[in-house]
Amino acid sequence: MALVHKEVIKLKNSLSFKNQAFINGNFVDSVSGKVFEDISPVDGNLVTSVAECDIEDVNNAVSAARTVFEKGSWSRMAPNKRKKILFKFANLIKKNILELGILETLDVGKPISAATGDIAACAACLNWYAEAIDKLYDDVAPTRDNIIAMITKEPLGVVGAVTPWNYPLLMAFWKIAPALATGNSFILKPAEQSPLSALRVSELAMEAGIPEGVFNVVPGFGPTAGKALGMHMDVDKLGFTGSTEVGKLFLKYSGESNMKRVSLECGGKSPNIVFADAPDIDLAAKNAADGMFFNSGQVCDAPSRLLIEKPIKDEFLEKLIEYSKPWMPNDPFHPDTAMGSMVDKAQTARVLDYIETGKTEGAEIIAGGKQVNKDSGGYYIEPTIFKNVNNNMRIAREEIFGPVLSTIEFDGADQALEIANDTDYGLNAMIWSNDLNKVHKIAKRIKSGKVLINSMSDGDMSVPHGGYKQSGFGRDKSLEAMGQYTQTKLTWIELK
Ligand code: NAD
């Protein structure tokens, strides 16, 4: 959408915020009456105070979600009727795209152009699953003649989701859309840094005609509200997106409670392998910079380990430095800004600490490396590139989750593959080469949920997203995600 700076600022200045929990179709204070401060990283100012949910609020949301699920007003609604309501929900999101985008920019400091792009993607995601639900058939098994064996998919019941701040609504909608489409009730615990768009969207869910209790939002902190959802005895499934460390906790919560299903979309340290025979070195360099610095590098599948084949190393690094320049951070509310702020003060300190670690480990900074725009009161870091990194350094092994690129040189395909797989993570990988044989061989052996060849983007709802190894398991997007919100029933009928 074409954005005009004046209009963005006008709407931003006129907004009021939904800051209570949304349970059973109503905005309510937290049972304890507690609130937490929502600070914008754009300028360090308080945006609003938000209801701080805990166990009792989560209990209320689960009870509402269970009641409506058993009543069947959503769970047993004809799929083509659910479809129409979800289409309406998607249209309302599109109608309010600028407002929702502004809420996300305020909360996490991403550029308004990217934020509105994310909101458009949420509507597209809803439409995609809505379109699918009245076109999927169940199965009849090839049994003997006097038997009818029906294998049907049923919704799970109450689905909880705990989500991160880097794409506040989009990561949530990758779960909300397939879960609602298949008839479940839903409870979202958004990240404490970014609750505002989820709360506003819950109003739109009601306006679209989703019955009360089917969609609930419980803002609050992870160790309280998030844990309460993970430990709840009446939540059937918990979809988590966030760090590997917290993902492991959700497996524990499940084992200590009702063995609820868990799917985990966790961290990454994805290799971006550029061979000397890449079809277009310039394009590969531009993509390496764009892929790394988009969203201030706060992207789970960012190409954060750049592996460059020795013969093109110097040429490639020169191009990379040039392509990092348009990513200097700027005012997130200006439509021309490419990179905004970091999400908050804590994440800024963490990233700066990694930059210091890289220097101490012996890597060399060739671009950026500093916090900038401090006068704004917000939190901004330059696009930063390290050279002479080896894969044992912490800046090559740990997820920095900021605009910091570690570049590593390699000699030949075998070494590239060895370095690529030498990581605890396995979310994404990119290969740039013209040699089809080499590309296929490596793509098959890379241990990651995605391999992109001569490309940096897999932006299509029809393909699955998810990890190998400690990047998690389960898949968002595509029809595969629908299986995560349904269970399989066999009905065996014996004919006389
Ligand atoms: P995080 O793990 O700190 O928080 C994610 C969510 O978990 C938040 O809602 C938080 O409140 C909650 N949480 C925190 N501690 C908890 C606890 N003890 N019990 C229950 N819930 C708890 O992650 P983050 O900082 O919000 O997001 C960044 C991380 O998310 C990165 O590691 C990134 O790679 C990952 N991520 C992964 C994907 C993916 O698709 N694989 C997508 C986006 C982000």
Coordinates of C-alpha atoms and ligand atoms in Angstrom, one line a residue:
M1 CA 0.0 0.0 0.0
A2 CA 1.2 3.6 -0.7
L3 CA 2.0 5.2 2.6
V4 CA 2.0 9.0 3.1
H5 CA 4.1 10.2 6.1
K6 CA 1.6 12.9 7.1
E7 CA -1.3 10.5 7.2
V8 CA 0.7 7.9 9.2
I9 CA 1.5 10.5 11.8
K10 CA -2.1 11.9 11.9
L11 CA -3.6 8.5 12.5
K12 CA -0.8 7.6 15.0
N13 CA -1.6 10.7 17.0
S14 CA -5.3 10.0 17.1
L15 CA -5.2 6.4 18.2
S16 CA -6.5 5.1 21.5
F17 CA -5.3 1.7 22.7
K18 CA -7.0 -1.5 23.7
N19 CA -5.1 -2.5 26.8
Q20 CA -7.3 -5.0 28.7
A21 CA -7.3 -8.7 28.3
F22 CA -9.9 -10.1 25.8
I23 CA -11.8 -13.0 27.3
N24 CA -15.1 -14.5 26.2
G25 CA -15.9 -11.6 23.9
N26 CA -15.2 -8.8 26.4
F27 CA -12.3 -6.6 27.3
V28 CA -11.5 -7.1 31.0
D29 CA -8.9 -6.0 33.6
S30 CA -6.6 -8.7 34.9
V31 CA -8.1 -10.5 38.0
S32 CA -5.2 -9.1 40.1
G33 CA -5.8 -5.6 38.7
K34 CA -2.1 -5.5 37.8
V35 CA -0.8 -3.8 34.6
F36 CA 2.6 -3.6 32.9
E37 CA 4.2 -0.8 31.0
D38 CA 4.3 -0.9 27.2
I39 CA 7.3 1.2 26.2
S40 CA 8.0 2.1 22.6
P41 CA 11.5 1.4 21.3
V42 CA 11.0 4.1 18.7
D43 CA 11.5 6.9 21.3
G44 CA 11.6 5.2 24.7
N45 CA 8.2 6.6 25.7
L46 CA 5.3 4.9 27.5
V47 CA 2.6 3.9 25.0
T48 CA 0.0 2.6 27.5
S49 CA -0.3 0.2 30.5
V50 CA -1.6 -3.2 29.7
A51 CA -3.5 -5.8 31.8
E52 CA -1.0 -8.3 33.3
C53 CA -2.6 -11.7 33.1
D54 CA -1.7 -14.6 35.3
I55 CA -3.1 -18.1 36.2
E56 CA -6.6 -16.9 37.0
D57 CA -7.0 -14.9 33.8
V58 CA -5.7 -17.9 31.8
N59 CA -8.2 -20.2 33.7
N60 CA -11.0 -17.8 32.7
A61 CA -10.0 -17.8 29.1
V62 CA -9.6 -21.6 29.0
S63 CA -13.0 -22.0 30.6
A64 CA -14.7 -19.7 28.0
A65 CA -12.9 -21.4 25.1
R66 CA -13.9 -24.9 26.4
T67 CA -17.5 -23.9 26.9
V68 CA -18.0 -22.6 23.4
F69 CA -16.1 -25.5 21.9
E70 CA -18.4 -28.0 23.5
K71 CA -21.4 -26.0 22.6
G72 CA -20.4 -26.4 19.0
S73 CA -21.4 -23.0 17.7
W74 CA -17.9 -22.7 16.0
S75 CA -16.5 -26.2 16.2
R76 CA -19.4 -27.8 14.5
M77 CA -20.3 -25.0 12.2
A78 CA -20.4 -26.0 8.5
P79 CA -17.0 -25.4 7.0
N80 CA -18.4 -23.1 4.3
K81 CA -20.0 -20.9 6.9
R82 CA -16.8 -20.7 9.0
K83 CA -15.1 -19.8 5.7
K84 CA -17.3 -16.8 5.2
I85 CA -16.7 -15.5 8.7
L86 CA -13.0 -15.9 8.3
F87 CA -13.1 -14.0 5.0
K88 CA -14.9 -11.2 6.8
F89 CA -12.3 -11.3 9.5
A90 CA -9.5 -11.0 6.9
N91 CA -11.3 -8.1 5.2
L92 CA -11.6 -6.2 8.4
I93 CA -7.9 -6.7 9.0
K94 CA -7.2 -5.3 5.5
K95 CA -9.5 -2.3 6.2
N96 CA -7.6 -1.5 9.4
I97 CA -4.1 -2.2 8.0
L98 CA -2.6 1.2 8.7
E99 CA -3.9 1.3 12.3
L100 CA -2.6 -2.3 13.0
G101 CA 0.7 -1.5 11.3
I102 CA 1.1 1.6 13.5
L103 CA 0.5 -0.4 16.6
E104 CA 3.2 -2.8 15.6
T105 CA 5.6 -0.1 14.8
L106 CA 5.0 1.6 18.1
D107 CA 5.5 -1.7 20.0
V108 CA 8.5 -3.1 18.2
G109 CA 10.0 -0.2 16.1
K110 CA 9.8 -2.0 12.7
P111 CA 9.4 0.4 9.8
I112 CA 5.8 1.2 9.0
S113 CA 6.2 -0.1 5.4
A114 CA 7.2 -3.5 6.8
A115 CA 4.6 -3.5 9.6
T116 CA 1.8 -2.9 7.1
G117 CA 3.2 -5.6 4.9
D118 CA 3.0 -8.0 7.8
I119 CA -0.6 -7.1 8.4
A120 CA -1.5 -7.7 4.8
A121 CA 0.2 -11.1 5.1
C122 CA -2.0 -11.9 8.1
A123 CA -5.1 -11.2 6.1
A124 CA -3.7 -13.3 3.2
C125 CA -2.9 -16.2 5.6
L126 CA -6.5 -16.1 7.0
N127 CA -7.9 -16.1 3.5
W128 CA -5.7 -19.0 2.5
Y129 CA -6.9 -21.3 5.3
A130 CA -10.5 -20.1 4.9
E131 CA -10.4 -21.1 1.2
A132 CA -9.1 -24.5 2.1
I133 CA -11.5 -25.7 4.7
D134 CA -14.5 -26.6 2.5
K135 CA -12.3 -28.4 -0.1
L136 CA -10.6 -31.0 2.1
Y137 CA -12.2 -34.4 2.3
D138 CA -11.8 -37.2 4.9
D139 CA -10.9 -40.8 4.0
V140 CA -12.6 -44.2 3.7
A141 CA -10.2 -47.1 4.2
P142 CA -9.9 -50.0 1.7
T143 CA -11.3 -52.6 4.1
R144 CA -13.2 -55.8 3.4
D145 CA -16.7 -55.5 1.9
N146 CA -18.9 -55.5 5.0
I147 CA -17.0 -52.7 6.7
I148 CA -17.1 -49.0 6.3
A149 CA -14.0 -47.5 8.0
M150 CA -14.1 -43.7 8.0
I151 CA -10.9 -41.8 8.9
T152 CA -11.9 -38.3 9.9
K153 CA -10.2 -35.2 11.1
E154 CA -11.6 -33.5 14.2
P155 CA -10.6 -30.2 15.8
L156 CA -8.5 -30.6 19.0
G157 CA -10.5 -28.4 21.3
V158 CA -8.7 -25.5 23.1
V159 CA -5.5 -24.3 21.4
G160 CA -3.1 -22.0 23.2
A161 CA -0.3 -20.0 21.5
V162 CA 2.6 -18.2 23.0
T163 CA 4.3 -16.0 20.4
P164 CA 7.3 -13.6 20.0
W165 CA 7.6 -9.9 19.3
N166 CA 9.5 -9.9 16.0
Y167 CA 6.4 -10.4 13.9
P168 CA 3.7 -9.8 16.5
L169 CA 0.6 -10.7 14.5
L170 CA 2.0 -12.7 11.7
M171 CA 3.6 -15.4 13.8
A172 CA 0.3 -15.5 15.7
F173 CA -1.8 -15.8 12.5
W174 CA 0.2 -18.7 11.2
K175 CA -1.4 -20.5 14.2
I176 CA -4.7 -18.6 14.5
A177 CA -5.8 -19.2 10.9
P178 CA -5.4 -23.0 10.7
A179 CA -6.6 -23.5 14.3
L180 CA -9.8 -21.4 13.8
A181 CA -10.4 -22.8 10.3
T182 CA -10.4 -26.3 11.6
G183 CA -12.9 -25.4 14.4
N184 CA -10.8 -25.0 17.5
S185 CA -11.1 -22.3 20.2
F186 CA -8.0 -20.2 20.6
I187 CA -6.1 -18.4 23.4
L188 CA -3.2 -16.1 22.4
K189 CA -0.5 -15.0 24.8
P190 CA 1.4 -12.3 22.8
A191 CA 4.9 -11.3 23.7
E192 CA 5.0 -8.7 26.5
Q193 CA 6.8 -6.3 24.2
S194 CA 4.0 -6.4 21.6
P195 CA 0.5 -6.9 22.8
L196 CA -1.4 -4.0 21.1
S197 CA -2.1 -5.4 17.7
A198 CA -3.4 -8.7 19.0
L199 CA -5.8 -6.9 21.4
R200 CA -7.1 -4.6 18.6
V201 CA -7.6 -7.6 16.3
S202 CA -9.7 -9.4 18.9
E203 CA -12.4 -6.7 18.4
L204 CA -12.3 -7.4 14.6
A205 CA -12.8 -11.1 15.3
M206 CA -16.0 -10.3 17.1
E207 CA -17.1 -7.9 14.4
A208 CA -16.6 -10.6 11.8
G209 CA -19.0 -12.9 13.7
I210 CA -16.6 -15.3 15.4
P211 CA -18.6 -16.5 18.5
E212 CA -17.7 -15.2 22.0
G213 CA -15.0 -17.4 23.7
V214 CA -13.6 -18.7 20.4
F215 CA -10.8 -16.1 20.3
N216 CA -9.2 -14.8 23.5
V217 CA -6.0 -12.7 24.2
V218 CA -4.2 -12.8 27.5
P219 CA -1.4 -10.3 27.6
G220 CA 1.3 -10.8 30.2
F221 CA 4.7 -12.2 30.9
G222 CA 6.1 -15.6 29.9
P223 CA 6.9 -17.2 33.3
T224 CA 3.4 -16.3 34.5
A225 CA 0.7 -16.1 31.8
G226 CA 2.8 -18.1 29.2
K227 CA 3.6 -20.9 31.7
A228 CA -0.1 -21.0 32.9
L229 CA -1.2 -21.8 29.3
G230 CA 1.6 -24.4 29.0
M231 CA 0.7 -26.1 32.2
H232 CA -3.1 -25.9 31.9
M233 CA -4.8 -29.3 32.2
D234 CA -7.6 -28.3 29.8
V235 CA -5.5 -26.9 26.9
D236 CA -5.2 -29.5 24.2
K237 CA -2.4 -28.0 22.2
L238 CA 0.2 -25.3 22.6
G239 CA 1.8 -23.7 19.6
F240 CA 5.0 -21.9 20.5
T241 CA 7.2 -19.5 18.5
G242 CA 10.2 -18.1 20.3
S243 CA 13.6 -19.0 21.5
T244 CA 14.9 -22.5 21.8
E245 CA 15.5 -22.0 25.5
V246 CA 11.8 -21.3 26.2
G247 CA 10.7 -23.9 23.6
K248 CA 12.3 -26.6 25.8
L249 CA 10.3 -25.3 28.8
F250 CA 7.0 -26.0 26.9
L251 CA 8.0 -29.6 26.4
K252 CA 8.5 -29.8 30.2
Y253 CA 5.2 -28.0 30.9
S254 CA 3.4 -30.5 28.7
G255 CA 5.0 -33.5 30.4
E256 CA 4.2 -32.1 33.9
S257 CA 0.6 -31.4 33.0
N258 CA -1.8 -33.1 30.5
M259 CA 0.6 -34.2 27.8
K260 CA -0.8 -31.5 25.5
R261 CA 0.5 -31.5 22.0
V262 CA 3.3 -29.0 21.5
S263 CA 4.7 -27.6 18.3
L264 CA 7.8 -25.5 18.4
E265 CA 9.1 -22.8 16.0
C266 CA 12.4 -21.8 17.6
G267 CA 15.7 -20.1 16.9
G268 CA 18.1 -20.3 14.0
K269 CA 21.6 -19.6 12.8
S270 CA 21.1 -20.2 9.1
P271 CA 24.0 -20.6 6.6
N272 CA 23.9 -18.6 3.4
I273 CA 26.5 -20.4 1.1
V274 CA 27.8 -18.4 -1.8
F275 CA 29.9 -20.3 -4.3
A276 CA 32.3 -18.6 -6.8
D277 CA 30.0 -19.9 -9.6
A278 CA 26.9 -18.1 -8.2
P279 CA 24.8 -17.0 -11.2
D280 CA 24.9 -13.3 -10.2
I281 CA 27.4 -12.3 -7.5
D282 CA 26.0 -8.9 -7.3
L283 CA 22.4 -10.2 -6.7
A284 CA 23.7 -12.7 -4.1
A285 CA 25.5 -9.8 -2.2
K286 CA 22.4 -7.6 -2.3
N287 CA 20.3 -10.5 -1.0
A288 CA 22.8 -11.4 1.7
A289 CA 22.5 -7.8 3.1
D290 CA 18.8 -7.4 2.6
G291 CA 18.1 -10.8 4.2
M292 CA 20.3 -10.0 7.2
F293 CA 19.2 -6.5 8.0
F294 CA 15.5 -6.7 7.3
N295 CA 13.6 -6.3 10.6
S296 CA 16.8 -5.2 12.2
G297 CA 18.1 -8.8 11.9
Q298 CA 15.4 -9.9 14.3
V299 CA 14.3 -12.8 12.1
C300 CA 14.3 -16.5 13.0
D301 CA 15.5 -17.6 9.6
A302 CA 17.8 -14.7 8.9
P303 CA 21.0 -15.7 6.9
S304 CA 23.2 -14.8 9.8
R305 CA 26.2 -17.0 8.9
L306 CA 27.4 -16.0 5.4
L307 CA 29.7 -18.6 4.0
I308 CA 31.8 -17.2 1.0
E309 CA 34.0 -19.3 -1.3
K310 CA 37.6 -18.1 -1.1
P311 CA 38.1 -16.9 -4.7
I312 CA 35.3 -14.3 -4.5
K313 CA 35.7 -13.3 -0.9
D314 CA 37.2 -9.8 -1.3
E315 CA 34.9 -8.8 -4.2
F316 CA 31.9 -10.1 -2.3
L317 CA 32.7 -8.3 1.0
E318 CA 33.1 -5.0 -0.9
K319 CA 29.7 -5.4 -2.5
L320 CA 28.2 -6.5 0.8
I321 CA 29.4 -3.3 2.6
E322 CA 27.9 -1.2 -0.2
Y323 CA 24.6 -3.0 0.1
S324 CA 24.5 -2.7 3.9
K325 CA 24.5 1.2 3.6
P326 CA 20.7 1.6 2.7
W327 CA 20.0 -0.2 6.0
M328 CA 21.2 2.5 8.3
P329 CA 18.4 2.8 10.9
N330 CA 16.0 5.7 10.7
D331 CA 12.6 7.0 11.9
P332 CA 10.3 3.8 11.8
F333 CA 7.2 5.9 11.0
H334 CA 8.7 7.3 7.8
P335 CA 7.5 5.3 4.8
D336 CA 11.0 5.4 3.2
T337 CA 12.8 3.9 6.2
A338 CA 14.3 0.5 5.6
M339 CA 15.5 -0.4 9.1
G340 CA 13.9 0.8 12.3
S341 CA 14.8 0.3 15.9
M342 CA 15.6 -2.8 18.0
V343 CA 12.6 -4.2 20.0
D344 CA 13.8 -2.8 23.3
K345 CA 16.6 -1.7 25.6
A346 CA 17.4 -5.2 26.8
Q347 CA 17.7 -6.6 23.2
T348 CA 19.9 -3.7 22.3
A349 CA 22.2 -4.3 25.2
R350 CA 22.3 -8.0 24.3
V351 CA 23.3 -7.3 20.6
L352 CA 25.9 -4.8 21.6
D353 CA 27.4 -7.3 24.0
Y354 CA 27.6 -9.8 21.1
I355 CA 29.4 -7.2 19.0
E356 CA 32.0 -6.8 21.8
T357 CA 32.3 -10.6 22.0
G358 CA 33.0 -10.9 18.3
K359 CA 35.8 -8.3 18.6
T360 CA 37.3 -10.1 21.6
E361 CA 37.1 -13.5 19.8
G362 CA 39.3 -12.0 17.0
A363 CA 36.7 -11.3 14.3
E364 CA 37.1 -7.9 12.5
I365 CA 34.3 -5.4 12.0
I366 CA 34.1 -4.1 8.4
A367 CA 30.8 -2.2 8.7
G368 CA 28.8 -0.7 11.5
G369 CA 29.2 -1.9 15.1
K370 CA 27.6 0.9 17.1
Q371 CA 24.4 2.1 18.7
V372 CA 23.1 5.2 16.9
N373 CA 20.3 7.8 17.0
K374 CA 20.5 7.9 20.8
D375 CA 19.0 11.4 20.8
S376 CA 15.6 9.9 19.7
G377 CA 15.4 8.1 23.1
G378 CA 14.9 4.9 21.2
Y379 CA 17.2 1.9 20.5
Y380 CA 19.0 1.7 17.1
I381 CA 22.0 -0.3 16.0
E382 CA 23.9 0.1 12.7
P383 CA 24.0 -2.8 10.2
T384 CA 27.1 -4.6 11.3
I385 CA 29.4 -7.0 9.4
F386 CA 32.2 -9.1 10.8
K387 CA 34.9 -10.8 8.6
N388 CA 37.4 -13.4 9.6
V389 CA 34.8 -15.3 11.7
N390 CA 35.3 -19.0 12.3
N391 CA 32.5 -21.3 13.0
N392 CA 33.6 -22.0 16.6
M393 CA 33.2 -18.4 17.7
R394 CA 30.1 -17.4 19.7
I395 CA 29.0 -15.0 17.0
A396 CA 28.8 -17.9 14.6
R397 CA 27.2 -20.3 17.0
E398 CA 24.7 -18.3 19.0
E399 CA 21.6 -16.5 17.8
I400 CA 22.3 -12.8 18.1
F401 CA 18.9 -11.7 16.8
G402 CA 20.1 -8.3 15.7
P403 CA 21.6 -6.6 12.6
V404 CA 24.9 -8.5 12.9
L405 CA 26.3 -10.6 10.1
S406 CA 29.1 -13.1 10.6
T407 CA 31.1 -13.9 7.4
I408 CA 33.1 -17.1 7.2
E409 CA 35.3 -18.2 4.2
F410 CA 35.4 -21.7 2.8
D411 CA 37.2 -23.9 0.3
G412 CA 35.0 -26.1 -1.8
A413 CA 31.6 -27.8 -1.4
D414 CA 32.6 -30.4 1.2
Q415 CA 33.8 -27.7 3.6
A416 CA 30.8 -25.5 3.0
L417 CA 28.5 -28.4 3.9
E418 CA 30.5 -29.3 7.0
I419 CA 30.3 -25.7 8.3
A420 CA 26.7 -25.3 7.3
N421 CA 25.7 -28.4 9.4
D422 CA 28.0 -27.6 12.3
T423 CA 25.2 -25.9 14.4
D424 CA 22.6 -26.8 16.9
Y425 CA 20.0 -25.1 14.7
G426 CA 18.3 -26.2 11.4
L427 CA 15.7 -23.7 10.3
N428 CA 16.9 -22.3 6.9
A429 CA 19.8 -22.5 4.4
M430 CA 20.5 -20.7 1.2
I431 CA 22.8 -21.8 -1.7
W432 CA 24.0 -19.6 -4.5
S433 CA 25.5 -21.5 -7.4
N434 CA 25.0 -22.3 -11.1
D435 CA 26.1 -25.9 -10.7
L436 CA 22.9 -28.0 -10.5
N437 CA 24.7 -31.2 -9.4
K438 CA 26.5 -29.5 -6.6
V439 CA 23.4 -27.6 -5.5
H440 CA 21.2 -30.7 -5.3
K441 CA 23.9 -32.7 -3.5
I442 CA 24.3 -30.1 -0.8
A443 CA 20.6 -29.3 -0.5
K444 CA 19.9 -33.0 0.2
R445 CA 22.5 -33.1 2.9
I446 CA 21.8 -29.9 4.7
K447 CA 20.0 -30.5 7.9
S448 CA 17.4 -27.7 7.9
G449 CA 13.6 -27.4 7.3
K450 CA 14.2 -25.2 4.3
V451 CA 16.8 -24.8 1.6
L452 CA 16.5 -21.8 -0.8
I453 CA 18.5 -22.0 -4.0
N454 CA 19.5 -18.7 -5.7
S455 CA 16.8 -17.0 -3.6
M456 CA 16.4 -15.4 -0.3
S457 CA 12.6 -15.6 0.1
D458 CA 10.0 -18.4 0.4
G459 CA 7.2 -16.0 0.9
D460 CA 4.2 -18.1 -0.1
M461 CA 1.5 -19.6 2.1
S462 CA 1.5 -22.8 0.2
V463 CA 4.9 -24.0 1.6
P464 CA 5.7 -25.2 5.1
H465 CA 7.9 -23.3 7.6
G466 CA 9.7 -25.0 10.4
G467 CA 12.9 -26.5 11.7
Y468 CA 15.2 -29.5 12.1
K469 CA 17.2 -30.0 15.3
Q470 CA 16.9 -27.4 18.0
S471 CA 15.0 -25.0 15.7
G472 CA 12.0 -27.0 16.7
F473 CA 9.4 -29.3 15.2
G474 CA 6.0 -29.0 13.6
R475 CA 5.2 -26.8 10.7
D476 CA 3.5 -23.4 10.2
K477 CA 1.9 -22.5 6.9
S478 CA 0.7 -24.7 4.1
L479 CA -1.8 -27.6 4.5
E480 CA 0.7 -29.4 6.7
A481 CA -0.1 -26.9 9.5
M482 CA -3.8 -27.9 9.5
G483 CA -2.8 -31.4 10.7
Q484 CA -1.4 -29.7 13.8
Y485 CA -4.8 -28.5 14.9
T486 CA -6.8 -31.7 14.2
Q487 CA -6.8 -35.2 15.5
T488 CA -7.6 -38.4 13.5
K489 CA -10.6 -40.6 14.3
L490 CA -11.4 -44.0 13.0
T491 CA -15.1 -44.9 12.9
W492 CA -15.5 -48.6 12.1
I493 CA -18.9 -49.7 10.9
E494 CA -19.7 -53.4 10.6
L495 CA -22.6 -54.0 8.1
K496 CA -25.0 -57.0 8.6
Ligands
NAD1 P1 11.2 -15.7 23.8 O1 11.4 -17.2 23.8 O2 11.9 -14.9 24.9 O3 9.6 -15.4 24.1 C1 8.6 -15.9 23.2 C2 7.4 -16.0 24.0 O4 7.6 -16.9 25.1 C3 6.9 -14.7 24.6 O5 5.5 -14.6 24.5 C4 7.3 -14.8 26.1 O6 6.5 -14.1 27.0 C5 7.2 -16.3 26.3 N1 8.0 -16.8 27.4 C6 9.2 -16.3 27.8 N2 9.6 -17.1 28.9 C7 8.6 -18.0 29.2 C8 8.5 -19.0 30.2 N3 9.4 -19.2 31.1 N4 7.4 -19.8 30.1 C9 6.4 -19.6 29.2 N5 6.5 -18.6 28.2 C10 7.6 -17.8 28.2 O7 11.5 -15.2 22.4 P2 11.4 -13.7 21.8 O8 12.6 -13.0 22.4 O9 10.0 -13.2 22.0 O10 11.6 -14.0 20.3 C11 12.8 -14.2 19.7 C12 13.0 -15.7 19.4 O11 11.9 -16.2 18.7 C13 14.2 -16.0 18.6 O12 14.9 -17.1 19.2 C14 13.7 -16.3 17.2 O13 14.5 -17.1 16.5 C15 12.4 -17.0 17.6 N6 11.5 -17.0 16.5 C16 11.3 -18.2 15.8 C17 10.5 -18.2 14.7 C18 10.3 -19.5 13.9 O14 9.4 -19.6 13.1 N7 11.1 -20.5 14.0 C19 9.8 -17.1 14.3 C20 10.0 -15.9 15.0 C21 10.8 -15.9 16.1

